[in-house]
mmCIF file of C-alpha atoms and ligand atoms in Angstrom:
data_model
loop_
_atom_site.group_PDB
_atom_site.id
_atom_site.type_symbol
_atom_site.label_atom_id
_atom_site.label_comp_id
_atom_site.label_asym_id
_atom_site.label_seq_id
_atom_site.Cartn_x
_atom_site.Cartn_y
_atom_site.Cartn_z
ATOM 1 C CA UNK A 229 11.219 -23.229 71.870
ATOM 2 C CA UNK A 230 9.882 -20.027 73.496
ATOM 3 C CA UNK A 231 12.081 -17.879 71.248
ATOM 4 C CA UNK A 232 10.539 -19.331 68.073
ATOM 5 C CA UNK A 233 7.021 -19.060 69.477
ATOM 6 C CA UNK A 234 7.603 -15.404 70.381
ATOM 7 C CA UNK A 235 8.978 -14.722 66.905
ATOM 8 C CA UNK A 236 6.039 -16.499 65.247
ATOM 9 C CA UNK A 237 3.564 -14.402 67.256
ATOM 10 C CA UNK A 238 5.397 -11.137 66.528
ATOM 11 C CA UNK A 239 5.595 -12.090 62.811
ATOM 12 C CA UNK A 240 1.840 -12.751 62.782
ATOM 13 C CA UNK A 241 1.280 -9.260 64.230
ATOM 14 C CA UNK A 242 4.153 -7.536 62.383
ATOM 15 C CA UNK A 243 4.063 -3.766 63.028
ATOM 16 C CA UNK A 244 1.603 -4.111 65.940
ATOM 17 C CA UNK A 245 2.341 -3.659 69.620
ATOM 18 C CA UNK A 246 1.724 -6.768 71.761
ATOM 19 C CA UNK A 247 2.054 -6.629 75.505
ATOM 20 C CA UNK A 248 4.454 -8.922 77.350
ATOM 21 C CA UNK A 249 1.486 -10.141 79.405
ATOM 22 C CA UNK A 250 -0.487 -11.147 76.314
ATOM 23 C CA UNK A 251 2.528 -12.965 74.865
ATOM 24 C CA UNK A 252 3.153 -14.739 78.181
ATOM 25 C CA UNK A 253 -0.517 -15.778 78.474
ATOM 26 C CA UNK A 254 -0.816 -16.952 74.846
ATOM 27 C CA UNK A 255 2.392 -18.961 75.007
ATOM 28 C CA UNK A 256 1.879 -20.253 78.552
ATOM 29 C CA UNK A 257 5.236 -18.974 79.864
ATOM 30 C CA UNK A 258 6.418 -16.291 82.293
ATOM 31 C CA UNK A 259 6.984 -12.643 81.326
ATOM 32 C CA UNK A 260 10.670 -13.138 82.175
ATOM 33 C CA UNK A 261 10.848 -15.953 79.607
ATOM 34 C CA UNK A 262 9.304 -13.568 77.044
ATOM 35 C CA UNK A 263 11.808 -10.832 77.907
ATOM 36 C CA UNK A 264 14.718 -13.306 77.546
ATOM 37 C CA UNK A 265 13.387 -14.571 74.205
ATOM 38 C CA UNK A 266 13.069 -11.004 72.897
ATOM 39 C CA UNK A 267 16.660 -10.245 73.985
ATOM 40 C CA UNK A 268 17.923 -13.312 72.098
ATOM 41 C CA UNK A 269 15.918 -12.377 69.005
ATOM 42 C CA UNK A 270 17.394 -8.878 69.077
ATOM 43 C CA UNK A 271 20.887 -10.340 69.338
ATOM 44 C CA UNK A 272 20.010 -12.427 66.256
ATOM 45 C CA UNK A 273 19.246 -9.210 64.376
ATOM 46 C CA UNK A 274 15.445 -8.965 64.606
ATOM 47 C CA UNK A 275 14.416 -5.312 64.966
ATOM 48 C CA UNK A 276 12.016 -5.555 67.908
ATOM 49 C CA UNK A 277 11.124 -2.306 69.609
ATOM 50 C CA UNK A 278 9.649 -2.178 73.100
ATOM 51 C CA UNK A 279 7.724 0.577 74.789
ATOM 52 C CA UNK A 280 7.908 0.518 78.583
ATOM 53 C CA UNK A 281 4.791 -1.096 79.994
ATOM 54 C CA UNK A 282 3.142 -1.397 76.563
ATOM 55 C CA UNK A 283 4.863 -4.312 74.899
ATOM 56 C CA UNK A 284 6.871 -5.420 71.893
ATOM 57 C CA UNK A 285 6.635 -4.781 68.170
ATOM 58 C CA UNK A 286 8.482 -6.384 65.243
ATOM 59 C CA UNK A 287 9.424 -3.525 62.938
ATOM 60 C CA UNK A 288 7.041 -3.419 59.948
ATOM 61 C CA UNK A 289 9.954 -2.947 57.541
ATOM 62 C CA UNK A 290 11.988 -5.837 58.978
ATOM 63 C CA UNK A 291 13.263 -8.187 56.342
ATOM 64 C CA UNK A 292 15.150 -10.533 58.658
ATOM 65 C CA UNK A 293 14.960 -14.144 57.516
ATOM 66 C CA UNK A 294 13.551 -16.630 59.976
ATOM 67 C CA UNK A 295 12.254 -20.176 60.086
ATOM 68 C CA UNK A 296 9.041 -18.985 61.774
ATOM 69 C CA UNK A 297 8.563 -16.194 59.225
ATOM 70 C CA UNK A 298 8.810 -18.664 56.329
ATOM 71 C CA UNK A 299 6.870 -21.479 57.997
ATOM 72 C CA UNK A 300 3.791 -19.348 58.717
ATOM 73 C CA UNK A 301 3.261 -18.726 54.980
ATOM 74 C CA UNK A 302 3.789 -22.291 53.781
ATOM 75 C CA UNK A 303 0.887 -24.251 52.298
ATOM 76 C CA UNK A 304 2.968 -27.309 51.418
ATOM 77 C CA UNK A 305 2.751 -30.933 52.479
ATOM 78 C CA UNK A 306 6.513 -31.560 52.421
ATOM 79 C CA UNK A 307 8.486 -28.737 50.759
ATOM 80 C CA UNK A 308 10.330 -26.748 53.466
ATOM 81 C CA UNK A 309 8.209 -28.333 56.229
ATOM 82 C CA UNK A 310 11.638 -29.038 57.730
ATOM 83 C CA UNK A 311 13.970 -26.144 57.176
ATOM 84 C CA UNK A 312 16.931 -24.267 58.548
ATOM 85 C CA UNK A 313 17.749 -20.602 58.103
ATOM 86 C CA UNK A 314 21.467 -19.852 58.175
ATOM 87 C CA UNK A 315 22.984 -16.396 58.409
ATOM 88 C CA UNK A 316 26.100 -17.540 56.522
ATOM 89 C CA UNK A 317 27.020 -20.772 54.772
ATOM 90 C CA UNK A 318 29.477 -21.687 52.032
ATOM 91 C CA UNK A 319 26.685 -22.855 49.724
ATOM 92 C CA UNK A 320 23.168 -24.041 50.558
ATOM 93 C CA UNK A 321 23.533 -26.742 47.875
ATOM 94 C CA UNK A 322 26.719 -27.987 49.581
ATOM 95 C CA UNK A 323 24.979 -27.864 52.971
ATOM 96 C CA UNK A 324 22.243 -30.238 51.784
ATOM 97 C CA UNK A 325 24.596 -32.451 49.780
ATOM 98 C CA UNK A 326 26.761 -33.076 52.864
ATOM 99 C CA UNK A 327 23.697 -34.043 54.921
ATOM 100 C CA UNK A 328 21.469 -35.616 52.256
ATOM 101 C CA UNK A 329 21.657 -39.129 53.723
ATOM 102 C CA UNK A 330 20.009 -38.081 56.989
ATOM 103 C CA UNK A 331 17.590 -35.406 55.787
ATOM 104 C CA UNK A 332 13.958 -36.001 54.779
ATOM 105 C CA UNK A 333 12.328 -35.278 51.424
ATOM 106 C CA UNK A 334 11.524 -31.567 51.207
ATOM 107 C CA UNK A 335 14.188 -30.351 53.640
ATOM 108 C CA UNK A 336 15.201 -26.775 52.797
ATOM 109 C CA UNK A 337 18.261 -24.696 53.617
ATOM 110 C CA UNK A 338 17.844 -20.922 53.330
ATOM 111 C CA UNK A 339 20.684 -18.447 53.782
ATOM 112 C CA UNK A 340 21.139 -14.696 54.034
ATOM 113 C CA UNK A 341 24.676 -14.938 52.647
ATOM 114 C CA UNK A 342 26.877 -17.529 50.894
ATOM 115 C CA UNK A 343 30.654 -17.365 50.962
ATOM 116 C CA UNK A 344 31.122 -19.853 48.104
ATOM 117 C CA UNK A 345 27.835 -19.786 46.182
ATOM 118 C CA UNK A 346 28.044 -21.984 43.101
ATOM 119 C CA UNK A 347 26.568 -21.354 39.663
ATOM 120 C CA UNK A 348 26.235 -23.460 36.539
ATOM 121 C CA UNK A 349 29.303 -24.593 34.590
ATOM 122 C CA UNK A 350 31.522 -24.238 37.675
ATOM 123 C CA UNK A 351 30.973 -20.494 37.922
ATOM 124 C CA UNK A 352 30.738 -18.560 41.216
ATOM 125 C CA UNK A 353 27.424 -17.099 42.322
ATOM 126 C CA UNK A 354 27.906 -13.881 44.273
ATOM 127 C CA UNK A 355 25.685 -14.000 47.359
ATOM 128 C CA UNK A 356 26.095 -10.933 49.602
ATOM 129 C CA UNK A 357 24.199 -10.510 52.873
ATOM 130 C CA UNK A 358 20.896 -8.631 53.186
ATOM 131 C CA UNK A 359 20.315 -8.221 49.459
ATOM 132 C CA UNK A 360 19.213 -11.620 48.197
ATOM 133 C CA UNK A 361 17.962 -14.993 49.279
ATOM 134 C CA UNK A 362 19.782 -18.257 48.669
ATOM 135 C CA UNK A 363 17.774 -21.463 49.009
ATOM 136 C CA UNK A 364 18.140 -25.169 48.321
ATOM 137 C CA UNK A 365 15.474 -27.849 48.460
ATOM 138 C CA UNK A 366 16.192 -31.558 48.846
ATOM 139 C CA UNK A 367 13.808 -33.736 46.823
ATOM 140 C CA UNK A 368 13.443 -37.471 46.398
ATOM 141 C CA UNK A 369 10.902 -37.701 43.577
ATOM 142 C CA UNK A 370 10.150 -41.107 42.123
ATOM 143 C CA UNK A 371 10.725 -40.083 38.522
ATOM 144 C CA UNK A 372 12.604 -41.532 35.568
ATOM 145 C CA UNK A 373 15.919 -39.822 34.800
ATOM 146 C CA UNK A 374 14.509 -38.380 31.536
ATOM 147 C CA UNK A 375 12.325 -36.118 33.656
ATOM 148 C CA UNK A 376 15.063 -34.665 35.911
ATOM 149 C CA UNK A 377 15.527 -31.576 33.721
ATOM 150 C CA UNK A 378 11.900 -30.701 34.517
ATOM 151 C CA UNK A 379 12.906 -29.921 38.112
ATOM 152 C CA UNK A 380 14.866 -26.948 36.764
ATOM 153 C CA UNK A 381 11.881 -25.984 34.616
ATOM 154 C CA UNK A 382 9.718 -26.268 37.769
ATOM 155 C CA UNK A 383 12.131 -24.045 39.708
ATOM 156 C CA UNK A 384 11.936 -21.350 37.004
ATOM 157 C CA UNK A 385 8.113 -21.520 37.055
ATOM 158 C CA UNK A 386 8.029 -21.428 40.881
ATOM 159 C CA UNK A 387 10.403 -18.441 40.914
ATOM 160 C CA UNK A 388 8.198 -16.536 38.440
ATOM 161 C CA UNK A 389 4.994 -17.372 40.335
ATOM 162 C CA UNK A 390 6.596 -16.371 43.659
ATOM 163 C CA UNK A 391 7.782 -13.085 42.134
ATOM 164 C CA UNK A 392 4.262 -12.387 40.805
ATOM 165 C CA UNK A 393 2.795 -13.124 44.222
ATOM 166 C CA UNK A 394 5.238 -11.225 46.425
ATOM 167 C CA UNK A 395 6.780 -8.553 44.155
ATOM 168 C CA UNK A 396 3.689 -7.826 42.022
ATOM 169 C CA UNK A 397 5.215 -7.952 38.564
ATOM 170 C CA UNK A 398 5.468 -10.674 35.929
ATOM 171 C CA UNK A 399 8.961 -11.673 34.811
ATOM 172 C CA UNK A 400 9.910 -13.532 31.591
ATOM 173 C CA UNK A 401 11.588 -16.886 31.226
ATOM 174 C CA UNK A 402 14.312 -17.082 28.619
ATOM 175 C CA UNK A 403 14.598 -20.746 27.695
ATOM 176 C CA UNK A 404 15.774 -22.751 29.559
ATOM 177 C CA UNK A 405 15.649 -21.241 33.016
ATOM 178 C CA UNK A 406 16.742 -17.615 32.977
ATOM 179 C CA UNK A 407 14.238 -15.483 34.867
ATOM 180 C CA UNK A 408 14.450 -11.929 33.532
ATOM 181 C CA UNK A 409 12.777 -8.547 33.755
ATOM 182 C CA UNK A 410 13.526 -6.103 30.951
ATOM 183 C CA UNK A 411 16.506 -8.297 30.065
ATOM 184 C CA UNK A 412 17.999 -8.223 33.580
ATOM 185 C CA UNK A 413 18.608 -11.593 35.230
ATOM 186 C CA UNK A 414 16.787 -11.804 38.571
ATOM 187 C CA UNK A 415 17.862 -15.227 39.760
ATOM 188 C CA UNK A 416 20.066 -18.230 39.141
ATOM 189 C CA UNK A 417 19.069 -21.889 39.391
ATOM 190 C CA UNK A 418 21.389 -24.839 39.924
ATOM 191 C CA UNK A 419 19.890 -28.341 40.110
ATOM 192 C CA UNK A 420 22.174 -31.169 41.156
ATOM 193 C CA UNK A 421 21.279 -34.847 41.392
ATOM 194 C CA UNK A 422 22.660 -38.072 42.758
ATOM 195 C CA UNK A 423 21.913 -41.292 40.905
ATOM 196 C CA UNK A 424 22.113 -44.798 42.380
ATOM 197 C CA UNK A 425 24.872 -46.448 40.309
ATOM 198 C CA UNK A 426 23.441 -49.972 40.579
ATOM 199 C CA UNK A 427 19.831 -49.257 39.710
ATOM 200 C CA UNK A 428 20.223 -46.063 37.662
ATOM 201 C CA UNK A 429 17.486 -44.552 39.850
ATOM 202 C CA UNK A 430 17.446 -40.985 41.073
ATOM 203 C CA UNK A 431 18.546 -41.029 44.688
ATOM 204 C CA UNK A 432 17.948 -37.332 45.387
ATOM 205 C CA UNK A 433 17.968 -33.957 43.685
ATOM 206 C CA UNK A 434 18.921 -30.593 45.161
ATOM 207 C CA UNK A 435 17.281 -27.593 43.565
ATOM 208 C CA UNK A 436 19.223 -24.435 44.438
ATOM 209 C CA UNK A 437 18.074 -20.933 43.661
ATOM 210 C CA UNK A 438 19.474 -17.502 44.418
ATOM 211 C CA UNK A 439 17.206 -14.473 43.929
ATOM 212 C CA UNK A 440 18.459 -10.860 43.842
ATOM 213 C CA UNK A 441 15.997 -8.933 45.990
ATOM 214 C CA UNK A 442 17.680 -5.525 46.311
ATOM 215 C CA UNK A 443 20.947 -3.893 45.334
ATOM 216 C CA UNK A 444 23.589 -4.453 48.053
ATOM 217 C CA UNK A 445 24.752 -1.308 49.898
ATOM 218 C CA UNK A 446 28.088 -1.574 48.053
ATOM 219 C CA UNK A 447 26.316 -1.826 44.666
ATOM 220 C CA UNK A 448 26.215 -4.768 42.262
ATOM 221 C CA UNK A 449 29.605 -6.350 41.629
ATOM 222 C CA UNK A 450 31.091 -4.969 38.371
ATOM 223 C CA UNK A 451 31.075 -8.413 36.705
ATOM 224 C CA UNK A 452 27.278 -8.675 36.983
ATOM 225 C CA UNK A 453 26.247 -4.998 36.999
ATOM 226 C CA UNK A 454 25.289 -5.049 33.299
ATOM 227 C CA UNK A 455 23.342 -8.298 33.306
ATOM 228 C CA UNK A 456 21.724 -8.621 36.748
ATOM 229 C CA UNK A 457 18.629 -6.940 38.142
ATOM 230 C CA UNK A 458 16.895 -6.997 41.540
ATOM 231 C CA UNK A 459 13.228 -7.533 42.366
ATOM 232 C CA UNK A 460 12.950 -4.150 44.096
ATOM 233 C CA UNK A 461 14.094 -2.411 40.866
ATOM 234 C CA UNK A 462 10.725 -3.474 39.403
ATOM 235 C CA UNK A 463 8.382 -4.130 42.354
ATOM 236 C CA UNK A 464 5.960 -1.361 43.376
ATOM 237 C CA UNK A 465 6.752 -2.019 47.070
ATOM 238 C CA UNK A 466 9.491 -3.577 49.244
ATOM 239 C CA UNK A 467 9.743 -7.365 49.008
ATOM 240 C CA UNK A 468 9.799 -9.525 52.139
ATOM 241 C CA UNK A 469 12.205 -12.415 51.787
ATOM 242 C CA UNK A 470 10.350 -14.760 54.165
ATOM 243 C CA UNK A 471 7.194 -14.427 52.033
ATOM 244 C CA UNK A 472 9.202 -14.840 48.818
ATOM 245 C CA UNK A 473 10.843 -18.031 50.118
ATOM 246 C CA UNK A 474 7.550 -19.541 51.296
ATOM 247 C CA UNK A 475 5.845 -18.704 48.006
ATOM 248 C CA UNK A 476 8.712 -20.294 46.057
ATOM 249 C CA UNK A 477 8.418 -23.510 48.108
ATOM 250 C CA UNK A 478 4.611 -23.551 47.721
ATOM 251 C CA UNK A 479 4.813 -23.293 43.923
ATOM 252 C CA UNK A 480 7.822 -25.621 43.684
ATOM 253 C CA UNK A 481 5.951 -28.379 45.491
ATOM 254 C CA UNK A 482 3.043 -28.113 43.079
ATOM 255 C CA UNK A 483 5.485 -28.319 40.131
ATOM 256 C CA UNK A 484 7.175 -31.385 41.686
ATOM 257 C CA UNK A 485 3.811 -33.069 42.095
ATOM 258 C CA UNK A 486 3.010 -32.510 38.401
ATOM 259 C CA UNK A 487 6.424 -33.898 37.407
ATOM 260 C CA UNK A 488 5.998 -36.945 39.646
ATOM 261 C CA UNK A 489 2.465 -37.615 38.374
ATOM 262 C CA UNK A 490 3.658 -37.394 34.758
ATOM 263 C CA UNK A 491 1.304 -34.476 33.989
ATOM 264 C CA UNK A 492 4.041 -32.594 32.200
ATOM 265 C CA UNK A 493 1.569 -30.895 29.829
ATOM 266 C CA UNK A 494 0.095 -28.957 32.778
ATOM 267 C CA UNK A 495 3.609 -28.073 33.957
ATOM 268 C CA UNK A 496 4.698 -26.896 30.512
ATOM 269 C CA UNK A 497 1.538 -24.799 30.152
ATOM 270 C CA UNK A 498 2.600 -22.900 33.284
ATOM 271 C CA UNK A 499 6.125 -22.590 31.835
ATOM 272 C CA UNK A 500 4.810 -21.272 28.493
ATOM 273 C CA UNK A 501 2.836 -18.552 30.273
ATOM 274 C CA UNK A 502 6.150 -16.848 31.154
ATOM 275 C CA UNK A 503 7.777 -17.318 27.723
ATOM 276 C CA UNK A 504 7.279 -14.210 25.638
ATOM 277 C CA UNK A 505 9.794 -14.594 22.794
ATOM 278 C CA UNK A 506 7.979 -17.134 20.598
ATOM 279 C CA UNK A 507 7.549 -16.046 16.972
ATOM 280 C CA UNK A 508 10.658 -13.847 17.267
ATOM 281 C CA UNK A 509 14.088 -14.194 15.638
ATOM 282 C CA UNK A 510 16.742 -15.634 17.986
ATOM 283 C CA UNK A 511 20.409 -16.574 17.773
ATOM 284 C CA UNK A 512 21.181 -20.199 18.633
ATOM 285 C CA UNK A 513 24.647 -20.780 20.093
ATOM 286 C CA UNK A 514 25.878 -24.346 19.712
ATOM 287 C CA UNK A 515 29.521 -25.119 20.555
ATOM 288 C CA UNK A 516 30.465 -21.458 19.954
ATOM 289 C CA UNK A 517 28.735 -21.476 16.540
ATOM 290 C CA UNK A 518 25.991 -18.893 16.049
ATOM 291 C CA UNK A 519 22.961 -19.509 13.825
ATOM 292 C CA UNK A 520 19.894 -17.403 13.204
ATOM 293 C CA UNK A 521 16.483 -19.034 13.744
ATOM 294 C CA UNK A 522 12.890 -18.277 14.669
ATOM 295 C CA UNK A 523 11.567 -19.502 18.025
ATOM 296 C CA UNK A 524 8.369 -21.445 17.301
ATOM 297 C CA UNK A 525 7.241 -23.177 20.481
ATOM 298 C CA UNK A 526 7.987 -25.260 23.548
ATOM 299 C CA UNK A 527 7.144 -28.969 23.299
ATOM 300 C CA UNK A 528 5.584 -31.028 26.078
ATOM 301 C CA UNK A 529 9.048 -31.962 27.409
ATOM 302 C CA UNK A 530 10.150 -28.339 27.692
ATOM 303 C CA UNK A 531 12.368 -28.463 24.606
ATOM 304 C CA UNK A 532 12.513 -25.453 22.275
ATOM 305 C CA UNK A 533 11.133 -25.807 18.739
ATOM 306 C CA UNK A 534 12.838 -23.555 16.201
ATOM 307 C CA UNK A 535 12.534 -22.966 12.464
ATOM 308 C CA UNK A 536 15.434 -22.360 10.070
ATOM 309 C CA UNK A 537 14.942 -22.078 6.295
ATOM 310 C CA UNK A 538 11.472 -23.555 6.574
ATOM 311 C CA UNK A 539 12.725 -26.602 8.543
ATOM 312 C CA UNK A 540 11.627 -27.236 12.110
ATOM 313 C CA UNK A 541 13.914 -28.792 14.722
ATOM 314 C CA UNK A 542 13.924 -29.292 18.482
ATOM 315 C CA UNK A 543 16.642 -27.968 20.761
ATOM 316 C CA UNK A 544 17.444 -29.871 23.946
ATOM 317 C CA UNK A 545 18.993 -27.809 26.743
ATOM 318 C CA UNK A 546 22.552 -28.490 27.701
ATOM 319 C CA UNK A 547 25.129 -27.506 25.155
ATOM 320 C CA UNK A 548 22.824 -24.977 23.484
ATOM 321 C CA UNK A 549 21.958 -21.459 24.550
ATOM 322 C CA UNK A 550 20.028 -18.703 22.832
ATOM 323 C CA UNK A 551 20.171 -14.926 22.544
ATOM 324 C CA UNK A 552 17.055 -12.825 22.179
ATOM 325 C CA UNK A 553 16.754 -9.779 19.954
ATOM 326 C CA UNK A 554 17.585 -6.479 21.696
ATOM 327 C CA UNK A 555 13.987 -5.289 22.100
ATOM 328 C CA UNK A 556 12.962 -8.473 23.980
ATOM 329 C CA UNK A 557 15.789 -8.410 26.492
HETATM 330 C C1 BTN B 185 23.570 -19.817 37.812
HETATM 331 O O1 BTN B 185 22.955 -18.806 37.481
HETATM 332 O O2 BTN B 185 24.635 -20.149 37.260
HETATM 333 C C2 BTN B 185 23.010 -20.669 38.924
HETATM 334 C C3 BTN B 185 23.200 -20.041 40.269
HETATM 335 C C4 BTN B 185 22.574 -20.846 41.403
HETATM 336 C C5 BTN B 185 22.780 -20.185 42.750
HETATM 337 C C6 BTN B 185 22.053 -20.881 43.854
HETATM 338 S S1 BTN B 185 22.052 -19.901 45.325
HETATM 339 C C7 BTN B 185 21.489 -21.242 46.262
HETATM 340 C C8 BTN B 185 22.210 -22.472 45.755
HETATM 341 N N1 BTN B 185 23.494 -22.615 46.393
HETATM 342 C C9 BTN B 185 24.500 -22.495 45.538
HETATM 343 O O3 BTN B 185 25.699 -22.580 45.839
HETATM 344 N N2 BTN B 185 24.029 -22.274 44.308
HETATM 345 C C10 BTN B 185 22.592 -22.229 44.284
#
């Protein structure tokens, strides 16, 4: 479509002026077709300025989400190679779940805003427009069910690596999959799966992630103001959501490939590189009971090894959560 080709070219030359004639020549269409495409893109919210007789420029500071803007930074074989960008949706996880039967492996839904974003344990996930990015990835890995939890581990790794790459700081992972900076939660991950009842095989998994990029104009909602943080609170420069999304998909695909190949040691090594609380005292919360322990390590399945009264044990995610000491939050 001419519109997408124009957007791709403007994205590639973000901040630079390109003449209508050059665009028309490069894309093999008329100047009128270029003008129409630019008008549509503006209506869609892309800040494109034009200078009479000189050409068009996509505003350097634009952070509008677009399929072309994400696609041009992908290095994947399958993750997000088919994708849709939605301005509003109830939930990107719901969007994929409703269409899973007809969508290919790696299909991604990315939204600027969710009206019914879902979190873990049936909670809501607030997803206002312009301030975050909400993404879901449909995967059909050929893996045994015991390895499904590693998709969530992979999503936490991919989020941290994407943040390093596009926001230039290194966050922490609090076991299992909380991505934090100075104790503030930067993103939420919700992995859902469908299992074939007859064979007990994984039919598909949907990995959903919401990342807080900047504080919404109206401020953080009171219920999350104390616990949540945004990438731009810590990044030395503005963060572009298209680049963040592409980087997440690039790293997520490499994690999926490690999980599918069974090389979980390599995956867990990447996970450990973001875990900074080992050797420290923690509080383990199990069915509302609190116990003190020392965090010792992460085993090759991603489980947490703790020590209590000289005895080591392994915690499996699910009904257990942990609290870190104040200075590590
Ligand atoms: C949590 O922290 O409880 C998990 C939140 C997961 C939110 C993401 S945003 C994209 C995807 N769509 C949803 O409805 N939820 C996930």
